[in-house]
Coordinates of C-alpha atoms and ligand atoms in Angstrom, one line a residue:
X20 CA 0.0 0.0 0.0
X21 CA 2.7 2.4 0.4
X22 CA 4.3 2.1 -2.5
X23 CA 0.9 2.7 -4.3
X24 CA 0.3 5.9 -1.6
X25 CA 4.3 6.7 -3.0
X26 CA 2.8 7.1 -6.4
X27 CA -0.2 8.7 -5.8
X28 CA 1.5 11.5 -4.3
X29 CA 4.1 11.7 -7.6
X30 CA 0.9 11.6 -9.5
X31 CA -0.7 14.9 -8.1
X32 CA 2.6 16.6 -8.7
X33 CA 4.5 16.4 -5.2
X34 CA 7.6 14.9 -4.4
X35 CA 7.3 11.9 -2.4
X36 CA 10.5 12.8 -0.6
X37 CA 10.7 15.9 0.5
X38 CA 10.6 15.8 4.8
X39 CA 6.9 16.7 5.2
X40 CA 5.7 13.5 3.0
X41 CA 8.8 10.8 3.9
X42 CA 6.1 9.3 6.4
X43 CA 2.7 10.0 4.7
X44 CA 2.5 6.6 3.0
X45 CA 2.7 4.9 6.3
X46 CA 0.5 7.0 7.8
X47 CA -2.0 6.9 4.8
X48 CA -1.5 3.3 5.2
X49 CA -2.5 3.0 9.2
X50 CA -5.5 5.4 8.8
X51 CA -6.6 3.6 6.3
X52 CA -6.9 0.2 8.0
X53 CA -8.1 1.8 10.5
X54 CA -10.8 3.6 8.7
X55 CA -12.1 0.4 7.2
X56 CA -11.7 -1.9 10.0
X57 CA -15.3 -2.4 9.8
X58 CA -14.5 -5.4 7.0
X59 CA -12.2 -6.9 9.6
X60 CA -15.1 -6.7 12.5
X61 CA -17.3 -9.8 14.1
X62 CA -20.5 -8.2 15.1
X63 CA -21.7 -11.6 16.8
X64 CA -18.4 -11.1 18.9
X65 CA -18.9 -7.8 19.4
X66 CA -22.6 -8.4 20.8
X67 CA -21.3 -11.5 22.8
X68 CA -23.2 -11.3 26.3
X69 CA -24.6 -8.2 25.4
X70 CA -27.6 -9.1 24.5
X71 CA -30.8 -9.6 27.3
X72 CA -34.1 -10.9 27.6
X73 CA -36.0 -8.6 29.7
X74 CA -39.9 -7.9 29.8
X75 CA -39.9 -4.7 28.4
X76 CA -42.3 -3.4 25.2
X77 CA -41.5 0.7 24.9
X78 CA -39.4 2.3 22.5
X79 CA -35.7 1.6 23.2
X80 CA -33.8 5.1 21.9
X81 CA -30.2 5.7 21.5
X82 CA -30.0 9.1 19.5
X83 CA -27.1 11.5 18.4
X84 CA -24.4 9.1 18.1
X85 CA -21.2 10.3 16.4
X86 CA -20.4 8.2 13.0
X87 CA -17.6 9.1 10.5
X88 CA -17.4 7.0 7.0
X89 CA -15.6 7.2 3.7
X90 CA -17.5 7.5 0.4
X91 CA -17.1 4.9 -1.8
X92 CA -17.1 7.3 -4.7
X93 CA -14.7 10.0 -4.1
X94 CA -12.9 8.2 -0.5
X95 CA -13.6 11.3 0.6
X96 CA -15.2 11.3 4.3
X97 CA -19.2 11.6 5.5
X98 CA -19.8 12.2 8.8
X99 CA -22.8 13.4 11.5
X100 CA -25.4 12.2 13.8
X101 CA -27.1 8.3 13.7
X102 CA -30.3 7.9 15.8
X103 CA -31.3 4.3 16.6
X104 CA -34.4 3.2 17.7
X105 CA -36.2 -0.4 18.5
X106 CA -39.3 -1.9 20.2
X107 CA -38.3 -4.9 21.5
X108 CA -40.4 -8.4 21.2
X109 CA -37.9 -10.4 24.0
X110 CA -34.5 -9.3 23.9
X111 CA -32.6 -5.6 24.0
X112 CA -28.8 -5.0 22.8
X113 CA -27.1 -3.5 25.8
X114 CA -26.9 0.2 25.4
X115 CA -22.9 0.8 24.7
X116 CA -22.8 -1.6 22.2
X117 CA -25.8 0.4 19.6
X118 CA -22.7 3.0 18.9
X119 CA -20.2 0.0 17.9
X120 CA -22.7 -1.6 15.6
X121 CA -23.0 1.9 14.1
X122 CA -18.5 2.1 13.8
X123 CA -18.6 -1.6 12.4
X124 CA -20.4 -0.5 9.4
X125 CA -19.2 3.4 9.2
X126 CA -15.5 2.2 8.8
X127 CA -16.1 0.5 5.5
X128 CA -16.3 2.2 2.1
X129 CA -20.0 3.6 1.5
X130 CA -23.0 5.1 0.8
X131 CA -25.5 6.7 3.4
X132 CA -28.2 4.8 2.0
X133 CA -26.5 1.3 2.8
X134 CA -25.0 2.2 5.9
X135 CA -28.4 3.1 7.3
X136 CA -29.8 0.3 5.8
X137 CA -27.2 -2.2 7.5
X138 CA -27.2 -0.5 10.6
X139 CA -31.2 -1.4 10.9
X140 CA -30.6 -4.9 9.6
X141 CA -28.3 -6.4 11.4
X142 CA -30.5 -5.4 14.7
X143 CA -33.7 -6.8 13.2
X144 CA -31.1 -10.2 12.6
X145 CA -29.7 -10.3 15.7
X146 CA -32.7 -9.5 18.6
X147 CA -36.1 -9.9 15.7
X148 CA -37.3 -6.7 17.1
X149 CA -41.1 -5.4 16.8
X150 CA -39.7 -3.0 14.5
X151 CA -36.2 -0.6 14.1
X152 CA -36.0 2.5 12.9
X153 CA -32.6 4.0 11.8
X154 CA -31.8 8.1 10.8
X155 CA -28.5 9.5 9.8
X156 CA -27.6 12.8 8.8
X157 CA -24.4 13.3 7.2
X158 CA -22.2 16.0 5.9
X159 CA -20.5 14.4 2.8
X160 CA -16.5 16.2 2.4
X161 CA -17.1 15.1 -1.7
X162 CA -20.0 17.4 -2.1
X163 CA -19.1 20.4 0.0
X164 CA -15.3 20.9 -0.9
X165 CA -15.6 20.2 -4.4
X166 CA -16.3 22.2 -7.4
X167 CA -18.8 25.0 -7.6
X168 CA -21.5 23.9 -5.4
X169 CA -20.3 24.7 -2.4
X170 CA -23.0 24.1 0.1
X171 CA -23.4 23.0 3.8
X172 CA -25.9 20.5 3.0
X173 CA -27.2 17.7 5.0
X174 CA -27.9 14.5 3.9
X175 CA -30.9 12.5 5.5
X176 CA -31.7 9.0 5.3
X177 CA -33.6 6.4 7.2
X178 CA -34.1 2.5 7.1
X179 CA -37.6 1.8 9.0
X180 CA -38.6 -1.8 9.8
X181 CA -41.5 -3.8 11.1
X182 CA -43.8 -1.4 13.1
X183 CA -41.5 1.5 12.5
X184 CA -42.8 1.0 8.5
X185 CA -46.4 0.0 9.4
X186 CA -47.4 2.3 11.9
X187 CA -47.2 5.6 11.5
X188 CA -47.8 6.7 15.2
X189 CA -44.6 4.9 16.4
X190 CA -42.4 6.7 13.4
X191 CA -43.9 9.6 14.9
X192 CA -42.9 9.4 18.4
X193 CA -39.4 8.4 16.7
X194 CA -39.1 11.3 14.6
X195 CA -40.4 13.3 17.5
X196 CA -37.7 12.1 20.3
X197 CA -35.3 12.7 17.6
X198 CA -36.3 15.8 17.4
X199 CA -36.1 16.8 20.7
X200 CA -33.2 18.6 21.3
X201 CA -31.0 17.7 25.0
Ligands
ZN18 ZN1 -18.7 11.0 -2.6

Protein backbone atom coordinates (compact mmCIF):
# COMPACT_ATOMS: atom_id res chain seq x y z
CA UNK A 1 0.00 0.00 0.00
CA UNK A 2 2.73 2.38 0.41
CA UNK A 3 4.25 2.12 -2.54
CA UNK A 4 0.89 2.71 -4.29
CA UNK A 5 0.27 5.91 -1.63
CA UNK A 6 4.30 6.71 -2.99
CA UNK A 7 2.82 7.10 -6.42
CA UNK A 8 -0.19 8.67 -5.82
CA UNK A 9 1.49 11.54 -4.32
CA UNK A 10 4.14 11.75 -7.63
CA UNK A 11 0.91 11.64 -9.49
CA UNK A 12 -0.75 14.89 -8.12
CA UNK A 13 2.60 16.65 -8.70
CA UNK A 14 4.49 16.38 -5.17
CA UNK A 15 7.56 14.90 -4.42
CA UNK A 16 7.29 11.89 -2.39
CA UNK A 17 10.51 12.76 -0.57
CA UNK A 18 10.72 15.85 0.55
CA UNK A 19 10.61 15.83 4.81
CA UNK A 20 6.86 16.66 5.15
CA UNK A 21 5.65 13.47 3.03
CA UNK A 22 8.77 10.83 3.90
CA UNK A 23 6.15 9.29 6.45
CA UNK A 24 2.69 9.97 4.66
CA UNK A 25 2.53 6.55 3.00
CA UNK A 26 2.73 4.86 6.26
CA UNK A 27 0.53 6.97 7.83
CA UNK A 28 -2.04 6.93 4.85
CA UNK A 29 -1.54 3.32 5.22
CA UNK A 30 -2.50 2.95 9.23
CA UNK A 31 -5.47 5.44 8.82
CA UNK A 32 -6.60 3.65 6.35
CA UNK A 33 -6.85 0.15 7.96
CA UNK A 34 -8.09 1.81 10.48
CA UNK A 35 -10.83 3.59 8.65
CA UNK A 36 -12.06 0.38 7.19
CA UNK A 37 -11.67 -1.94 9.98
CA UNK A 38 -15.27 -2.37 9.78
CA UNK A 39 -14.51 -5.42 7.00
CA UNK A 40 -12.23 -6.91 9.65
CA UNK A 41 -15.07 -6.70 12.45
CA UNK A 42 -17.34 -9.84 14.07
CA UNK A 43 -20.54 -8.22 15.08
CA UNK A 44 -21.67 -11.58 16.83
CA UNK A 45 -18.43 -11.08 18.91
CA UNK A 46 -18.92 -7.79 19.39
CA UNK A 47 -22.57 -8.44 20.83
CA UNK A 48 -21.30 -11.51 22.76
CA UNK A 49 -23.19 -11.28 26.35
CA UNK A 50 -24.62 -8.21 25.40
CA UNK A 51 -27.63 -9.14 24.50
CA UNK A 52 -30.79 -9.59 27.28
CA UNK A 53 -34.08 -10.93 27.64
CA UNK A 54 -36.03 -8.60 29.69
CA UNK A 55 -39.95 -7.88 29.76
CA UNK A 56 -39.90 -4.69 28.40
CA UNK A 57 -42.32 -3.41 25.25
CA UNK A 58 -41.47 0.69 24.87
CA UNK A 59 -39.36 2.30 22.53
CA UNK A 60 -35.73 1.59 23.25
CA UNK A 61 -33.79 5.07 21.89
CA UNK A 62 -30.25 5.71 21.54
CA UNK A 63 -29.99 9.07 19.48
CA UNK A 64 -27.10 11.48 18.38
CA UNK A 65 -24.40 9.09 18.07
CA UNK A 66 -21.23 10.31 16.36
CA UNK A 67 -20.36 8.21 13.04
CA UNK A 68 -17.60 9.14 10.50
CA UNK A 69 -17.45 7.00 7.01
CA UNK A 70 -15.61 7.25 3.69
CA UNK A 71 -17.54 7.53 0.38
CA UNK A 72 -17.14 4.94 -1.76
CA UNK A 73 -17.11 7.28 -4.70
CA UNK A 74 -14.74 9.96 -4.12
CA UNK A 75 -12.89 8.15 -0.45
CA UNK A 76 -13.57 11.27 0.57
CA UNK A 77 -15.23 11.27 4.32
CA UNK A 78 -19.16 11.61 5.47
CA UNK A 79 -19.81 12.20 8.82
CA UNK A 80 -22.79 13.40 11.52
CA UNK A 81 -25.35 12.17 13.75
CA UNK A 82 -27.07 8.29 13.68
CA UNK A 83 -30.25 7.89 15.81
CA UNK A 84 -31.28 4.28 16.55
CA UNK A 85 -34.44 3.24 17.73
CA UNK A 86 -36.24 -0.44 18.47
CA UNK A 87 -39.33 -1.94 20.17
CA UNK A 88 -38.26 -4.88 21.49
CA UNK A 89 -40.42 -8.36 21.20
CA UNK A 90 -37.87 -10.40 23.98
CA UNK A 91 -34.47 -9.26 23.89
CA UNK A 92 -32.62 -5.56 24.00
CA UNK A 93 -28.82 -4.98 22.82
CA UNK A 94 -27.10 -3.54 25.83
CA UNK A 95 -26.92 0.19 25.42
CA UNK A 96 -22.94 0.79 24.75
CA UNK A 97 -22.77 -1.62 22.17
CA UNK A 98 -25.81 0.42 19.56
CA UNK A 99 -22.65 2.97 18.88
CA UNK A 100 -20.21 -0.01 17.93
CA UNK A 101 -22.67 -1.60 15.63
CA UNK A 102 -23.02 1.88 14.11
CA UNK A 103 -18.53 2.12 13.77
CA UNK A 104 -18.60 -1.60 12.38
CA UNK A 105 -20.42 -0.55 9.35
CA UNK A 106 -19.15 3.43 9.19
CA UNK A 107 -15.51 2.18 8.76
CA UNK A 108 -16.10 0.55 5.48
CA UNK A 109 -16.29 2.20 2.08
CA UNK A 110 -19.98 3.57 1.53
CA UNK A 111 -22.97 5.09 0.75
CA UNK A 112 -25.53 6.69 3.45
CA UNK A 113 -28.23 4.80 1.99
CA UNK A 114 -26.50 1.26 2.82
CA UNK A 115 -24.98 2.15 5.93
CA UNK A 116 -28.38 3.06 7.25
CA UNK A 117 -29.82 0.28 5.84
CA UNK A 118 -27.19 -2.21 7.47
CA UNK A 119 -27.24 -0.54 10.63
CA UNK A 120 -31.15 -1.44 10.88
CA UNK A 121 -30.63 -4.92 9.61
CA UNK A 122 -28.29 -6.44 11.44
CA UNK A 123 -30.46 -5.44 14.68
CA UNK A 124 -33.71 -6.76 13.16
CA UNK A 125 -31.15 -10.23 12.58
CA UNK A 126 -29.75 -10.34 15.69
CA UNK A 127 -32.66 -9.49 18.62
CA UNK A 128 -36.08 -9.94 15.74
CA UNK A 129 -37.33 -6.69 17.13
CA UNK A 130 -41.15 -5.39 16.80
CA UNK A 131 -39.67 -2.98 14.47
CA UNK A 132 -36.23 -0.63 14.10
CA UNK A 133 -36.03 2.51 12.92
CA UNK A 134 -32.62 4.04 11.79
CA UNK A 135 -31.79 8.08 10.78
CA UNK A 136 -28.54 9.55 9.78
CA UNK A 137 -27.58 12.76 8.84
CA UNK A 138 -24.39 13.30 7.21
CA UNK A 139 -22.24 15.99 5.95
CA UNK A 140 -20.53 14.37 2.79
CA UNK A 141 -16.51 16.19 2.36
CA UNK A 142 -17.14 15.08 -1.74
CA UNK A 143 -19.97 17.39 -2.14
CA UNK A 144 -19.07 20.35 -0.03
CA UNK A 145 -15.33 20.87 -0.90
CA UNK A 146 -15.58 20.15 -4.39
CA UNK A 147 -16.28 22.21 -7.36
CA UNK A 148 -18.79 25.05 -7.63
CA UNK A 149 -21.53 23.85 -5.38
CA UNK A 150 -20.35 24.72 -2.40
CA UNK A 151 -22.97 24.13 0.13
CA UNK A 152 -23.44 22.97 3.84
CA UNK A 153 -25.86 20.54 3.01
CA UNK A 154 -27.17 17.74 5.05
CA UNK A 155 -27.92 14.49 3.91
CA UNK A 156 -30.92 12.52 5.47
CA UNK A 157 -31.67 8.96 5.29
CA UNK A 158 -33.60 6.37 7.24
CA UNK A 159 -34.11 2.51 7.13
CA UNK A 160 -37.62 1.83 8.96
CA UNK A 161 -38.64 -1.79 9.75
CA UNK A 162 -41.45 -3.83 11.13
CA UNK A 163 -43.84 -1.41 13.07
CA UNK A 164 -41.49 1.45 12.45
CA UNK A 165 -42.82 1.01 8.54
CA UNK A 166 -46.42 -0.03 9.42
CA UNK A 167 -47.40 2.27 11.92
CA UNK A 168 -47.24 5.65 11.53
CA UNK A 169 -47.81 6.68 15.16
CA UNK A 170 -44.56 4.90 16.37
CA UNK A 171 -42.44 6.73 13.36
CA UNK A 172 -43.85 9.63 14.91
CA UNK A 173 -42.86 9.35 18.40
CA UNK A 174 -39.36 8.39 16.72
CA UNK A 175 -39.09 11.27 14.61
CA UNK A 176 -40.43 13.32 17.47
CA UNK A 177 -37.71 12.09 20.27
CA UNK A 178 -35.25 12.66 17.65
CA UNK A 179 -36.30 15.84 17.35
CA UNK A 180 -36.09 16.84 20.69
CA UNK A 181 -33.19 18.63 21.33
CA UNK A 182 -31.00 17.68 24.99
ZN1 LIG B 1 -18.67 11.00 -2.64
Amino acid sequence: MRQLIRDLLTHVGEDPDREGLVKTPERIEKSLQFLTSGYRADVDELLNGALFTVDYSEMVIVKDIDFYSLCEHHLLPFFGKCHVAYIPRTRVIGLSKVPRIVDVFSRRLQVQERLTNEIAETIREKIDPLGVGVIMEGTHLCMAMRGVAKQNSVTVTSAMLGTFRSDARTRAEFLQLVQRRS
